Short mmCIF file of C-alpha atoms and ligand atoms in Angstrom, two decimals:
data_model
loop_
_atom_site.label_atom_id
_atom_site.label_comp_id
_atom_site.label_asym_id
_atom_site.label_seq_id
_atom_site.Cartn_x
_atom_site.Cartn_y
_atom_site.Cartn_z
CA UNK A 1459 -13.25 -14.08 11.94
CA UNK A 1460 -16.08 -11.99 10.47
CA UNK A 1461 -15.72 -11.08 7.11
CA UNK A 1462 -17.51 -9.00 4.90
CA UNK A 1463 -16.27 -8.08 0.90
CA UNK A 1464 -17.72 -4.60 -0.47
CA UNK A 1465 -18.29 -5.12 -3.75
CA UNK A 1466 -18.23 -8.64 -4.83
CA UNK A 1467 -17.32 -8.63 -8.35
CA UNK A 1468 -14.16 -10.49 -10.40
CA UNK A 1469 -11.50 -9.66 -7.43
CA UNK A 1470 -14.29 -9.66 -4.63
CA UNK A 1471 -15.82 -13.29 -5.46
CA UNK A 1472 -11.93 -14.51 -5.88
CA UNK A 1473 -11.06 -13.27 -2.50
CA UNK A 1474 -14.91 -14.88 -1.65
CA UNK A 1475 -13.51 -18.26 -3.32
CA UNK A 1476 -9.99 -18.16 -1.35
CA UNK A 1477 -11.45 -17.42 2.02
CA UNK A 1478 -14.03 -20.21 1.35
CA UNK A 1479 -11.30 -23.13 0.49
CA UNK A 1480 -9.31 -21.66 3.26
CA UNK A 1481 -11.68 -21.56 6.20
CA UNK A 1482 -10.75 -18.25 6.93
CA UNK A 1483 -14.40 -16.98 8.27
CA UNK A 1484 -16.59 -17.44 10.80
CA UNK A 1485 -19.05 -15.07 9.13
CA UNK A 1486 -18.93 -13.78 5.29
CA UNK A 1487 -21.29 -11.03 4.17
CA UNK A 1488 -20.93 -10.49 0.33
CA UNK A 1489 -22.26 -7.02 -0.82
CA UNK A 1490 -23.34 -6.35 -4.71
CA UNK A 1491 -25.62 -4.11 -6.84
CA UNK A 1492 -27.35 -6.94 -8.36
CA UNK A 1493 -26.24 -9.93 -5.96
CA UNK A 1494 -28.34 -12.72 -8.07
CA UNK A 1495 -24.80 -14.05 -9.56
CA UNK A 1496 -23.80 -14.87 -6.68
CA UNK A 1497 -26.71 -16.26 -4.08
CA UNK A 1498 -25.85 -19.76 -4.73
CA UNK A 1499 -22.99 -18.97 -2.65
CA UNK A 1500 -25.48 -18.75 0.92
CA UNK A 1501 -25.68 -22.78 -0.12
CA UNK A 1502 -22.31 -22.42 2.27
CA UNK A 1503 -24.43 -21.52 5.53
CA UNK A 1504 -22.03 -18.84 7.01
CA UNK A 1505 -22.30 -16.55 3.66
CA UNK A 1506 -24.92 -13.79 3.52
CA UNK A 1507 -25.10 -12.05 -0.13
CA UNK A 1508 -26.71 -9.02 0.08
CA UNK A 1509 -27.03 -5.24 -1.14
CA UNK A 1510 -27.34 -3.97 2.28
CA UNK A 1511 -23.89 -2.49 2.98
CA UNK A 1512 -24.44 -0.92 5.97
CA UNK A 1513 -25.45 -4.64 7.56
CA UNK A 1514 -22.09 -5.64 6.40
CA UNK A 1515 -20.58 -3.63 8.46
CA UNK A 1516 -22.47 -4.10 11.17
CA UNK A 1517 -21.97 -7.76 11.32
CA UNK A 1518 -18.58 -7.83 10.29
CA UNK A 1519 -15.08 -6.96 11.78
CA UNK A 1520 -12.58 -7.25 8.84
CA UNK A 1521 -14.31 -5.15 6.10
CA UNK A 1522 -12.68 -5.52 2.45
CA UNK A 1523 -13.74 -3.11 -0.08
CA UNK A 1524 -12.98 -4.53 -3.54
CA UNK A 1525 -15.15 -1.66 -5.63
CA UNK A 1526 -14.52 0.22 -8.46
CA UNK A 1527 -12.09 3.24 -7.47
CA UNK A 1528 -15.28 5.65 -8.56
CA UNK A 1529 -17.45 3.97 -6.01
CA UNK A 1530 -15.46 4.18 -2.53
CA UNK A 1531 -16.00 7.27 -1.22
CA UNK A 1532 -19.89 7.17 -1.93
CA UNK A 1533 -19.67 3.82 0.16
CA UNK A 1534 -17.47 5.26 2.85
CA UNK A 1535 -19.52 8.33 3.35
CA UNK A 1536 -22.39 5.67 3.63
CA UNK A 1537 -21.37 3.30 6.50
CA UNK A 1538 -18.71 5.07 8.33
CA UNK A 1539 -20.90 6.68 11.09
CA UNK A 1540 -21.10 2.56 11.51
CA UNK A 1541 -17.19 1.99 12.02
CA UNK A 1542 -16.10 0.95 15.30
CA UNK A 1543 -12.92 0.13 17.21
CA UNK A 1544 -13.36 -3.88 16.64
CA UNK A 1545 -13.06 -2.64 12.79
CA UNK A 1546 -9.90 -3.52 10.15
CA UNK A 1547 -10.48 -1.40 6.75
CA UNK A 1548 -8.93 -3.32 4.08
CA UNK A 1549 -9.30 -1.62 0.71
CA UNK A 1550 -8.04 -3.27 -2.65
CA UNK A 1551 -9.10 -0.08 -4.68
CA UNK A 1552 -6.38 0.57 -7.35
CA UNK A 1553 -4.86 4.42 -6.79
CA UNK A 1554 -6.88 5.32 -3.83
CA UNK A 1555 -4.79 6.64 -1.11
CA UNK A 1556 -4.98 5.84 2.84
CA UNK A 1557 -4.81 9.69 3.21
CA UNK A 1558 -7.84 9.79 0.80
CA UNK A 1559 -9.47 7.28 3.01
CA UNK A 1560 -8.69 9.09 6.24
CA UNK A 1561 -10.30 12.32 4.52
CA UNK A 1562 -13.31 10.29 4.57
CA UNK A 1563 -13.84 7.78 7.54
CA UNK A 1564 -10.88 9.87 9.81
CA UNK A 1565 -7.23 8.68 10.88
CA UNK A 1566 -8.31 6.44 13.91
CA UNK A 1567 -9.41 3.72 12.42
CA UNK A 1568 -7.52 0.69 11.22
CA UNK A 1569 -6.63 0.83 7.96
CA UNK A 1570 -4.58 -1.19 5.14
CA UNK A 1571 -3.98 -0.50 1.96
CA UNK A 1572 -3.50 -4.32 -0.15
CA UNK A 1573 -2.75 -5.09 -3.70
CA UNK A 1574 -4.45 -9.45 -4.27
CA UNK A 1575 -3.95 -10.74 -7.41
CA UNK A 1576 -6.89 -12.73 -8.87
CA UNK A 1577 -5.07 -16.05 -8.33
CA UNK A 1578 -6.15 -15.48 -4.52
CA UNK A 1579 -9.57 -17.60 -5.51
CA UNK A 1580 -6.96 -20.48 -5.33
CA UNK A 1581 -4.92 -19.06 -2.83
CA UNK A 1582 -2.14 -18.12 -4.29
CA UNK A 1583 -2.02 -14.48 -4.30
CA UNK A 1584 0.96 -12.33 -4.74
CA UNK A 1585 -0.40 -9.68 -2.46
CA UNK A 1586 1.17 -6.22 -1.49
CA UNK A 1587 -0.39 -4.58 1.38
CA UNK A 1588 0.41 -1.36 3.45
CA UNK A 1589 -1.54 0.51 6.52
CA UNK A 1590 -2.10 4.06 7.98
CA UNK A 1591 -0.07 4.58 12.14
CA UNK A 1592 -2.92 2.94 13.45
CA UNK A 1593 -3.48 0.15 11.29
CA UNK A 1594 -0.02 -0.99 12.50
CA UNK A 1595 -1.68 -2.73 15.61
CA UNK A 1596 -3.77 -4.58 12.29
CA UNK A 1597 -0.93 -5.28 9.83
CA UNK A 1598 0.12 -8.72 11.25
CA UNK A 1599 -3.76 -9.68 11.26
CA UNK A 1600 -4.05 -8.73 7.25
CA UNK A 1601 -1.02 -10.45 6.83
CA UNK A 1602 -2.21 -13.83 7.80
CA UNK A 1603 -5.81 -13.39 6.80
CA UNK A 1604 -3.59 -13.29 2.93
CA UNK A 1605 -1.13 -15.61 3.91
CA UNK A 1606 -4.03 -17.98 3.94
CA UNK A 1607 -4.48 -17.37 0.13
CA UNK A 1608 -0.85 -16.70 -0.97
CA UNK A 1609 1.92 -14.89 0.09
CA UNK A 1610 2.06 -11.19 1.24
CA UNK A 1611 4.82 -8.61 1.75
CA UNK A 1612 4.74 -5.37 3.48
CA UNK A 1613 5.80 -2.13 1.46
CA UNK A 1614 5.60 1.25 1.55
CA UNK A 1615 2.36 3.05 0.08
CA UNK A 1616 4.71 4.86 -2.14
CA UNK A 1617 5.35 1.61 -4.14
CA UNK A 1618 1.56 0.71 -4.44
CA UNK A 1619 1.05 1.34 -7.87
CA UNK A 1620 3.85 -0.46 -9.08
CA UNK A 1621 2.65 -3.59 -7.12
CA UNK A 1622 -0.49 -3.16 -8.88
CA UNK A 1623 1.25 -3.64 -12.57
CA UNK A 1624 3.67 -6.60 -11.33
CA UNK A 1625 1.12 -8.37 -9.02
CA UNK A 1626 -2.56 -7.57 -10.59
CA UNK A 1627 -2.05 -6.82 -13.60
CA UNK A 1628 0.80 -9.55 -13.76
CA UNK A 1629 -1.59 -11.80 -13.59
CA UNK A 1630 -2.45 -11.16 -17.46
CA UNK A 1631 0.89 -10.72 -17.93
CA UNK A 1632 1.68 -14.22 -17.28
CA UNK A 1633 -1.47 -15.39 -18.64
CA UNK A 1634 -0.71 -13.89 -21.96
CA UNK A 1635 3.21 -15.63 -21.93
CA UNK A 1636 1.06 -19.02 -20.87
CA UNK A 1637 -0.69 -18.66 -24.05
CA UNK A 1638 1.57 -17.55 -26.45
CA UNK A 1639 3.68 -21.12 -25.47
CA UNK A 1640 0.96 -22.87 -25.94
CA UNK A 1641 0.02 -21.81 -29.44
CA UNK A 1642 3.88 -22.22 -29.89
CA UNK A 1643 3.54 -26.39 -28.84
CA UNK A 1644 -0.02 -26.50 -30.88
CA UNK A 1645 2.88 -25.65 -34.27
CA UNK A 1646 5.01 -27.87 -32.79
CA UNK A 1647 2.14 -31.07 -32.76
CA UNK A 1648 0.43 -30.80 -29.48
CA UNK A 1649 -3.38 -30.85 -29.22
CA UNK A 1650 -4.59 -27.75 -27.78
CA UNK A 1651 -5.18 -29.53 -24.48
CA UNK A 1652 -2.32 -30.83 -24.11
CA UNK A 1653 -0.34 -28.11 -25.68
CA UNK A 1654 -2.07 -26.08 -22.77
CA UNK A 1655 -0.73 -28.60 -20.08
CA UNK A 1656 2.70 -28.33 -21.12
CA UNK A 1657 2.67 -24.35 -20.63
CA UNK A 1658 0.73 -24.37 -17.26
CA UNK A 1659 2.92 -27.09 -15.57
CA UNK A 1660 6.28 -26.08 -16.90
CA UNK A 1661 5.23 -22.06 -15.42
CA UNK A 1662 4.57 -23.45 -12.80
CA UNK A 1663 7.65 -25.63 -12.53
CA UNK A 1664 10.09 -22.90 -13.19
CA UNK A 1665 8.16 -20.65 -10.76
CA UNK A 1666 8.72 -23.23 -8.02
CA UNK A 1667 11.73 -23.87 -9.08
CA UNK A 1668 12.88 -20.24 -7.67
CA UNK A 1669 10.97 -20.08 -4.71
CA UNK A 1670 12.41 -23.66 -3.86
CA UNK A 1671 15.62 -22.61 -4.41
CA UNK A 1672 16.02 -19.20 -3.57
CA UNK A 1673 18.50 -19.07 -6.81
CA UNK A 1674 18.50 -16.58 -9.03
CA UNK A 1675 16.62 -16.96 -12.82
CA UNK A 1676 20.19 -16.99 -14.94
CA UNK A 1677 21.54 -20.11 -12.97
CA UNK A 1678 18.49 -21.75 -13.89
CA UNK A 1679 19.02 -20.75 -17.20
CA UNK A 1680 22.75 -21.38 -16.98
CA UNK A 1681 21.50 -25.14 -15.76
CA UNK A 1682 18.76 -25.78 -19.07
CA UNK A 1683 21.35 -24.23 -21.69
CA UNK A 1684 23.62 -26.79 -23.63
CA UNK A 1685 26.46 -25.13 -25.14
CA UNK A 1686 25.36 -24.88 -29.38
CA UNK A 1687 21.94 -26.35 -27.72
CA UNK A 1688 18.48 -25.74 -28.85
CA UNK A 1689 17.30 -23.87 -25.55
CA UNK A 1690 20.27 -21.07 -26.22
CA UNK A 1691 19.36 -21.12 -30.16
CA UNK A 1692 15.37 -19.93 -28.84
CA UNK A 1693 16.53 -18.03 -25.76
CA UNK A 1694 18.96 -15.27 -28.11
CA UNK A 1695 16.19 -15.71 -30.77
CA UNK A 1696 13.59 -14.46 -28.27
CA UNK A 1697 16.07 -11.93 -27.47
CA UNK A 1698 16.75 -10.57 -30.73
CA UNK A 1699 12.73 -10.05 -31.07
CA UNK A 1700 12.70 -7.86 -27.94
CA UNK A 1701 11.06 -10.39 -25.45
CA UNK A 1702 12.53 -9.23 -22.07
CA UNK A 1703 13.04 -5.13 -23.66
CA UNK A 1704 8.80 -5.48 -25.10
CA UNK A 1705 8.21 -7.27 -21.26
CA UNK A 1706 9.97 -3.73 -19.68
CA UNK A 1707 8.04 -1.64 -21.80
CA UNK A 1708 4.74 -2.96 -21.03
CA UNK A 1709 5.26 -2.73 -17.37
CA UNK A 1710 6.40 0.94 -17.98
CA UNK A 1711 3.31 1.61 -19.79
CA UNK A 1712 1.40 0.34 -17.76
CA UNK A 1713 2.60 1.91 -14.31
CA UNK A 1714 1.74 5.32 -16.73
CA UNK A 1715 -1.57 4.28 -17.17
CA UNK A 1716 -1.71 3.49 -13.46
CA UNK A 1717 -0.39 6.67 -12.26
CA UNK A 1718 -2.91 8.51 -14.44
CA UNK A 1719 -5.96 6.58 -12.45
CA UNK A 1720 -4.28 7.38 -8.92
CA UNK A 1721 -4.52 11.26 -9.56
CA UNK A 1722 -7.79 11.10 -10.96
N1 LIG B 2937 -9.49 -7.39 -11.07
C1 LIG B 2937 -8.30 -7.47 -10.49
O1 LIG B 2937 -7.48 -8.36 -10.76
C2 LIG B 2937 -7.90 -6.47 -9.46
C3 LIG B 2937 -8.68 -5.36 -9.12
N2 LIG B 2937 -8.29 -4.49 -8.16
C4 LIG B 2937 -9.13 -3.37 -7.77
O2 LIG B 2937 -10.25 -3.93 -7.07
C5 LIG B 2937 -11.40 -3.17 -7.33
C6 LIG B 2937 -12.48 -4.06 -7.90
O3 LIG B 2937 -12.08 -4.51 -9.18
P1 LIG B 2937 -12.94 -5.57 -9.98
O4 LIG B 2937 -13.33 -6.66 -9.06
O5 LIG B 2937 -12.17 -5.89 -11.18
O6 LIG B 2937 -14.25 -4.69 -10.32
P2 LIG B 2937 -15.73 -5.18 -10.64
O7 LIG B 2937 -16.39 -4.06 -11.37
O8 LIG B 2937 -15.71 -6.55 -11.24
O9 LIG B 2937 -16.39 -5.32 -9.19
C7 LIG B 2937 -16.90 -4.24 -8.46
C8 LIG B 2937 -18.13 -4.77 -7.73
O10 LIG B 2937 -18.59 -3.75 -6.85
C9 LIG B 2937 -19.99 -3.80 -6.81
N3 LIG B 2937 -20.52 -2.53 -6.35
C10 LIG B 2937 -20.56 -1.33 -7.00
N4 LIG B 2937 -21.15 -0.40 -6.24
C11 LIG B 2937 -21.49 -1.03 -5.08
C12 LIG B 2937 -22.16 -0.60 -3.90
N5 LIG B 2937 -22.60 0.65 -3.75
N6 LIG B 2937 -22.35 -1.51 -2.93
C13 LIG B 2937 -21.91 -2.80 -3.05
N7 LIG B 2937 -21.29 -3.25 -4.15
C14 LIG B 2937 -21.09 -2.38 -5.16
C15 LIG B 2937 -20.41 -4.11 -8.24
O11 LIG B 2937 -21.71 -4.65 -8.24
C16 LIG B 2937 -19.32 -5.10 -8.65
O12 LIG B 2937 -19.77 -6.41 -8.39
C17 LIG B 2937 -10.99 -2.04 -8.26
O13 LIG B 2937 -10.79 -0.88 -7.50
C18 LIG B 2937 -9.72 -2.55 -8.90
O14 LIG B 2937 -8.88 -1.49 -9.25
C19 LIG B 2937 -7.16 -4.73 -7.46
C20 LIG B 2937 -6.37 -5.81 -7.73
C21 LIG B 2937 -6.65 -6.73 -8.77
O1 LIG B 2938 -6.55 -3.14 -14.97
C1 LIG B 2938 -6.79 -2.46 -13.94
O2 LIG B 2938 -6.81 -1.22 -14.01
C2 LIG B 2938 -7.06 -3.15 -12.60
C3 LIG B 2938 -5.99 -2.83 -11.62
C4 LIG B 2938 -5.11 -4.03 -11.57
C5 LIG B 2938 -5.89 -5.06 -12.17
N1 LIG B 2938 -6.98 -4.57 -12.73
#
Protein backbone atom coordinates (compact mmCIF):
# COMPACT_ATOMS: atom_id res chain seq x y z
CA UNK A 1 0.00 0.00 0.00
CA UNK A 2 1.20 3.49 -0.94
CA UNK A 3 0.65 5.99 1.45
CA UNK A 4 1.08 9.49 1.52
CA UNK A 5 -0.14 12.01 4.75
CA UNK A 6 -0.86 15.80 3.66
CA UNK A 7 0.15 17.68 6.26
CA UNK A 8 2.22 15.93 8.76
CA UNK A 9 1.75 17.69 11.91
CA UNK A 10 0.40 16.35 15.66
CA UNK A 11 -2.47 13.99 13.99
CA UNK A 12 -0.42 13.47 10.66
CA UNK A 13 2.98 12.16 12.37
CA UNK A 14 0.55 9.96 14.84
CA UNK A 15 -1.13 8.38 11.93
CA UNK A 16 2.87 8.39 10.46
CA UNK A 17 3.79 6.53 13.90
CA UNK A 18 0.72 3.93 13.70
CA UNK A 19 1.23 3.00 10.11
CA UNK A 20 4.98 2.60 10.90
CA UNK A 21 4.50 0.01 14.02
CA UNK A 22 1.82 -1.51 11.94
CA UNK A 23 3.47 -2.23 8.62
CA UNK A 24 0.75 -0.83 6.89
CA UNK A 25 2.89 0.75 3.78
CA UNK A 26 4.73 -0.18 1.11
CA UNK A 27 5.50 3.47 0.35
CA UNK A 28 4.96 6.62 2.85
CA UNK A 29 5.39 10.14 1.51
CA UNK A 30 5.08 12.69 4.45
CA UNK A 31 4.25 16.29 3.23
CA UNK A 32 5.05 19.54 5.56
CA UNK A 33 5.78 23.31 5.30
CA UNK A 34 8.94 23.04 7.11
CA UNK A 35 9.57 19.11 7.04
CA UNK A 36 13.05 19.39 9.15
CA UNK A 37 11.05 17.90 12.37
CA UNK A 38 10.48 15.18 10.86
CA UNK A 39 13.45 13.88 8.28
CA UNK A 40 14.81 11.56 10.76
CA UNK A 41 11.87 9.63 9.89
CA UNK A 42 13.49 8.66 5.97
CA UNK A 43 16.06 6.65 8.57
CA UNK A 44 12.92 4.03 7.86
CA UNK A 45 13.87 3.55 4.02
CA UNK A 46 10.27 3.46 2.57
CA UNK A 47 9.43 7.14 4.06
CA UNK A 48 9.99 10.19 1.85
CA UNK A 49 9.41 13.66 3.86
CA UNK A 50 8.96 16.26 1.65
CA UNK A 51 7.14 19.68 0.75
CA UNK A 52 6.39 18.60 -2.67
CA UNK A 53 2.68 17.73 -2.52
CA UNK A 54 2.00 17.20 -5.83
CA UNK A 55 4.84 14.15 -5.78
CA UNK A 56 2.76 12.77 -3.06
CA UNK A 57 0.22 12.24 -5.01
CA UNK A 58 1.81 11.07 -7.69
CA UNK A 59 3.51 8.30 -5.92
CA UNK A 60 0.87 7.46 -3.72
CA UNK A 61 -2.60 5.67 -3.89
CA UNK A 62 -4.24 6.21 -0.43
CA UNK A 63 -3.83 10.01 0.08
CA UNK A 64 -4.66 11.29 3.79
CA UNK A 65 -4.99 14.90 4.25
CA UNK A 66 -4.52 15.72 7.96
CA UNK A 67 -4.25 19.83 7.41
CA UNK A 68 -5.62 22.56 9.04
CA UNK A 69 -9.42 22.98 7.84
CA UNK A 70 -8.12 26.60 6.31
CA UNK A 71 -5.58 24.83 4.20
CA UNK A 72 -7.59 22.03 2.15
CA UNK A 73 -9.03 23.55 -0.53
CA UNK A 74 -5.75 25.55 -1.49
CA UNK A 75 -4.16 21.92 -1.51
CA UNK A 76 -6.99 20.34 -3.42
CA UNK A 77 -7.13 22.97 -6.05
CA UNK A 78 -3.28 22.21 -6.20
CA UNK A 79 -2.97 18.44 -6.97
CA UNK A 80 -6.30 17.41 -8.16
CA UNK A 81 -5.66 17.74 -11.97
CA UNK A 82 -3.16 14.79 -10.48
CA UNK A 83 -6.05 12.45 -9.05
CA UNK A 84 -6.60 9.31 -10.74
CA UNK A 85 -8.86 6.26 -10.59
CA UNK A 86 -6.15 4.08 -8.47
CA UNK A 87 -6.81 7.13 -5.87
CA UNK A 88 -8.67 6.81 -2.12
CA UNK A 89 -9.15 10.55 -0.63
CA UNK A 90 -9.11 10.22 2.99
CA UNK A 91 -9.52 13.56 4.73
CA UNK A 92 -9.34 13.96 8.65
CA UNK A 93 -10.15 17.79 8.36
CA UNK A 94 -12.53 18.70 11.26
CA UNK A 95 -16.04 20.33 9.66
CA UNK A 96 -15.13 19.99 6.09
CA UNK A 97 -17.81 18.35 4.16
CA UNK A 98 -17.50 15.49 1.34
CA UNK A 99 -19.88 17.80 -0.66
CA UNK A 100 -17.29 20.60 -0.02
CA UNK A 101 -14.68 18.25 -1.26
CA UNK A 102 -16.61 17.19 -4.34
CA UNK A 103 -17.02 21.09 -5.12
CA UNK A 104 -13.41 20.95 -5.43
CA UNK A 105 -11.76 17.67 -6.84
CA UNK A 106 -15.56 16.47 -8.41
CA UNK A 107 -17.92 13.49 -7.25
CA UNK A 108 -15.99 10.59 -9.04
CA UNK A 109 -13.42 10.12 -7.05
CA UNK A 110 -13.12 8.00 -3.94
CA UNK A 111 -13.67 9.70 -1.07
CA UNK A 112 -13.96 9.19 2.92
CA UNK A 113 -14.59 11.33 5.36
CA UNK A 114 -12.62 9.82 8.98
CA UNK A 115 -12.51 11.14 12.44
CA UNK A 116 -8.57 9.26 14.23
CA UNK A 117 -8.00 10.08 17.51
CA UNK A 118 -4.35 10.85 18.40
CA UNK A 119 -3.96 7.52 20.24
CA UNK A 120 -3.70 6.05 16.52
CA UNK A 121 0.38 6.65 16.91
CA UNK A 122 -0.11 3.50 19.15
CA UNK A 123 -2.78 2.10 17.33
CA UNK A 124 -5.47 2.45 19.16
CA UNK A 125 -7.66 4.86 17.54
CA UNK A 126 -11.29 5.33 18.09
CA UNK A 127 -11.88 6.31 14.53
CA UNK A 128 -15.23 7.40 12.78
CA UNK A 129 -15.13 7.42 9.13
CA UNK A 130 -17.79 8.00 6.33
CA UNK A 131 -17.52 8.22 2.26
CA UNK A 132 -19.22 9.97 -0.75
CA UNK A 133 -21.49 6.94 -3.47
CA UNK A 134 -18.33 6.24 -4.89
CA UNK A 135 -16.10 5.90 -2.13
CA UNK A 136 -18.35 2.95 -1.17
CA UNK A 137 -16.24 0.58 -3.50
CA UNK A 138 -13.22 2.22 -0.85
CA UNK A 139 -14.94 2.04 2.56
CA UNK A 140 -13.92 -1.58 3.45
CA UNK A 141 -10.21 -0.60 2.31
CA UNK A 142 -10.21 2.59 4.94
CA UNK A 143 -11.65 0.41 7.28
CA UNK A 144 -8.82 -1.96 7.59
CA UNK A 145 -6.06 0.46 6.74
CA UNK A 146 -7.62 1.94 10.64
CA UNK A 147 -8.37 -1.25 11.92
CA UNK A 148 -4.64 -1.66 11.82
CA UNK A 149 -4.34 1.25 14.39
CA UNK A 150 -7.59 0.85 16.40
CA UNK A 151 -10.98 0.27 15.84
CA UNK A 152 -13.30 2.01 13.28
CA UNK A 153 -17.07 2.29 12.79
CA UNK A 154 -19.00 3.46 9.90
CA UNK A 155 -21.58 6.43 10.43
CA UNK A 156 -23.36 8.74 8.72
CA UNK A 157 -21.65 12.21 7.75
CA UNK A 158 -24.44 13.79 9.62
CA UNK A 159 -22.93 12.54 12.95
CA UNK A 160 -19.30 13.69 12.09
CA UNK A 161 -18.99 16.42 14.31
CA UNK A 162 -20.13 14.76 17.22
CA UNK A 163 -17.51 11.97 16.62
CA UNK A 164 -15.06 14.64 16.56
CA UNK A 165 -15.92 15.82 20.40
CA UNK A 166 -16.28 12.06 21.76
CA UNK A 167 -13.36 10.53 19.72
CA UNK A 168 -10.70 13.57 19.12
CA UNK A 169 -11.32 15.68 21.36
CA UNK A 170 -12.06 12.74 23.88
CA UNK A 171 -8.83 12.12 23.83
CA UNK A 172 -8.20 15.26 26.26
CA UNK A 173 -11.13 14.44 27.76
CA UNK A 174 -9.81 11.35 29.18
CA UNK A 175 -6.48 12.71 29.53
CA UNK A 176 -7.70 15.42 31.77
CA UNK A 177 -9.88 12.58 34.13
CA UNK A 178 -6.27 10.54 33.98
CA UNK A 179 -4.80 13.45 35.63
CA UNK A 180 -7.10 14.70 37.93
CA UNK A 181 -6.84 10.82 39.65
CA UNK A 182 -3.58 11.06 39.73
CA UNK A 183 -3.15 14.29 41.64
CA UNK A 184 -6.02 12.67 43.73
CA UNK A 185 -3.44 9.36 44.69
CA UNK A 186 -0.31 12.02 44.92
CA UNK A 187 -2.90 13.43 48.38
CA UNK A 188 -3.46 10.14 49.09
CA UNK A 189 0.70 9.16 49.39
CA UNK A 190 1.68 8.07 45.97
CA UNK A 191 4.80 9.49 44.26
CA UNK A 192 3.89 11.21 41.21
CA UNK A 193 5.14 8.26 39.18
CA UNK A 194 3.53 5.95 40.64
CA UNK A 195 0.47 7.91 41.42
CA UNK A 196 0.49 8.25 37.49
CA UNK A 197 0.65 4.35 37.06
CA UNK A 198 -2.23 3.72 39.14
CA UNK A 199 -4.53 6.13 36.90
CA UNK A 200 -3.20 4.88 33.47
CA UNK A 201 -3.55 1.11 34.26
CA UNK A 202 -6.76 1.18 36.20
CA UNK A 203 -8.34 3.44 32.75
CA UNK A 204 -7.20 1.19 31.05
CA UNK A 205 -8.48 -1.74 33.08
CA UNK A 206 -11.98 -0.53 33.32
CA UNK A 207 -11.90 0.33 29.58
CA UNK A 208 -11.08 -3.30 28.84
CA UNK A 209 -13.07 -4.36 31.18
CA UNK A 210 -16.21 -3.24 28.84
CA UNK A 211 -14.98 -4.13 25.67
CA UNK A 212 -14.16 -7.66 27.22
CA UNK A 213 -17.33 -7.97 28.46
CA UNK A 214 -19.69 -6.34 26.37
CA UNK A 215 -21.53 -5.33 29.88
CA UNK A 216 -22.79 -2.31 30.49
CA UNK A 217 -20.75 0.52 32.91
CA UNK A 218 -23.47 0.29 36.03
CA UNK A 219 -22.93 -3.57 36.45
CA UNK A 220 -19.43 -2.85 36.72
CA UNK A 221 -20.18 -0.38 39.08
CA UNK A 222 -22.87 -2.51 40.70
CA UNK A 223 -19.78 -5.26 40.97
CA UNK A 224 -16.93 -2.54 42.78
CA UNK A 225 -19.73 -0.99 45.17
CA UNK A 226 -19.94 -2.50 48.80
CA UNK A 227 -23.10 -1.65 50.38
CA UNK A 228 -22.02 1.54 53.18
CA UNK A 229 -18.52 0.98 51.17
CA UNK A 230 -15.96 3.54 50.39
CA UNK A 231 -16.34 3.29 46.44
CA UNK A 232 -20.32 4.35 46.88
CA UNK A 233 -19.24 7.08 49.65
CA UNK A 234 -16.78 8.75 46.45
CA UNK A 235 -19.05 7.68 43.61
CA UNK A 236 -22.44 9.96 45.16
CA UNK A 237 -19.73 12.43 46.37
CA UNK A 238 -18.52 12.85 42.77
CA UNK A 239 -22.06 13.03 41.96
CA UNK A 240 -23.14 15.65 44.19
CA UNK A 241 -20.14 17.89 42.60
CA UNK A 242 -21.62 17.48 39.11
CA UNK A 243 -19.02 14.96 37.65
CA UNK A 244 -21.15 13.07 35.02
CA UNK A 245 -23.80 16.60 34.59
CA UNK A 246 -20.04 19.01 34.20
CA UNK A 247 -18.82 15.72 31.75
CA UNK A 248 -22.41 16.42 29.57
CA UNK A 249 -21.88 19.92 29.50
CA UNK A 250 -18.49 19.94 28.18
CA UNK A 251 -19.34 17.67 25.39
CA UNK A 252 -22.33 20.04 24.64
CA UNK A 253 -20.06 22.88 24.53
CA UNK A 254 -17.92 21.59 22.73
CA UNK A 255 -20.07 20.06 19.76
CA UNK A 256 -21.15 24.19 19.76
CA UNK A 257 -17.83 25.15 19.26
CA UNK A 258 -17.54 22.42 16.63
CA UNK A 259 -20.54 23.29 14.75
CA UNK A 260 -19.38 26.91 14.61
CA UNK A 261 -15.94 25.68 12.70
CA UNK A 262 -18.04 23.37 10.21
CA UNK A 263 -20.03 26.48 8.83
CA UNK A 264 -17.17 28.59 8.70
N1 LIG B 1 -5.13 16.88 16.63
C1 LIG B 1 -6.10 15.99 16.69
O1 LIG B 1 -6.23 15.21 17.64
C2 LIG B 1 -7.08 15.86 15.57
C3 LIG B 1 -7.11 16.74 14.48
N2 LIG B 1 -8.00 16.58 13.48
C4 LIG B 1 -8.00 17.45 12.31
O2 LIG B 1 -6.82 17.12 11.57
C5 LIG B 1 -6.29 18.27 10.96
C6 LIG B 1 -4.86 18.48 11.39
O3 LIG B 1 -4.83 18.78 12.77
P1 LIG B 1 -3.46 18.90 13.54
O4 LIG B 1 -2.58 17.77 13.16
O5 LIG B 1 -3.80 19.10 14.95
O6 LIG B 1 -2.87 20.26 12.89
P2 LIG B 1 -1.36 20.74 12.77
O7 LIG B 1 -1.41 22.22 12.57
O8 LIG B 1 -0.54 20.17 13.88
O9 LIG B 1 -0.86 20.04 11.42
C7 LIG B 1 -1.11 20.54 10.14
C8 LIG B 1 0.13 20.26 9.31
O10 LIG B 1 -0.14 20.61 7.97
C9 LIG B 1 1.02 21.14 7.40
N3 LIG B 1 0.68 21.94 6.24
C10 LIG B 1 0.07 23.15 6.18
N4 LIG B 1 -0.03 23.57 4.91
C11 LIG B 1 0.52 22.59 4.14
C12 LIG B 1 0.72 22.45 2.75
N5 LIG B 1 0.35 23.38 1.87
N6 LIG B 1 1.32 21.32 2.32
C13 LIG B 1 1.72 20.34 3.19
N7 LIG B 1 1.55 20.44 4.52
C14 LIG B 1 0.97 21.55 4.99
C15 LIG B 1 1.65 21.97 8.50
O11 LIG B 1 3.02 22.15 8.23
C16 LIG B 1 1.36 21.09 9.71
O12 LIG B 1 2.46 20.24 9.93
C17 LIG B 1 -7.20 19.43 11.34
O13 LIG B 1 -8.10 19.67 10.28
C18 LIG B 1 -7.90 18.94 12.60
O14 LIG B 1 -9.17 19.51 12.71
C19 LIG B 1 -8.84 15.52 13.48
C20 LIG B 1 -8.84 14.62 14.51
C21 LIG B 1 -8.01 14.74 15.65
O1 LIG C 1 -9.67 20.89 18.94
C1 LIG C 1 -9.94 20.82 17.71
O2 LIG C 1 -10.64 21.71 17.19
C2 LIG C 1 -9.44 19.66 16.87
C3 LIG C 1 -10.56 18.83 16.37
C4 LIG C 1 -10.59 17.62 17.23
C5 LIG C 1 -9.32 17.62 17.88
N1 LIG C 1 -8.67 18.74 17.65
Amino acid sequence: MKIAIIGTGNLGLSIAHGILSSNGATSMYLTKRSPGSIKELEKYGMVTVTTDNREAVQKSDILIFAVQPGQIEGILENTRDLLTEKHVIISTITGFSIDRIEKIIGKDQHIIRSMPNTAISVGKSMTCICCNEKGKKRIDLAKAIFNRMGHSIEISEEKMQAATVICASGIAFWMRLIRATTQGAIQLGFDAKEAQELAMYTCNGAAELLIESGSHPEEEIDRVTTPKGCTIQGLNEMEHQGLSSSLIRGMMASYEKISHIGKN
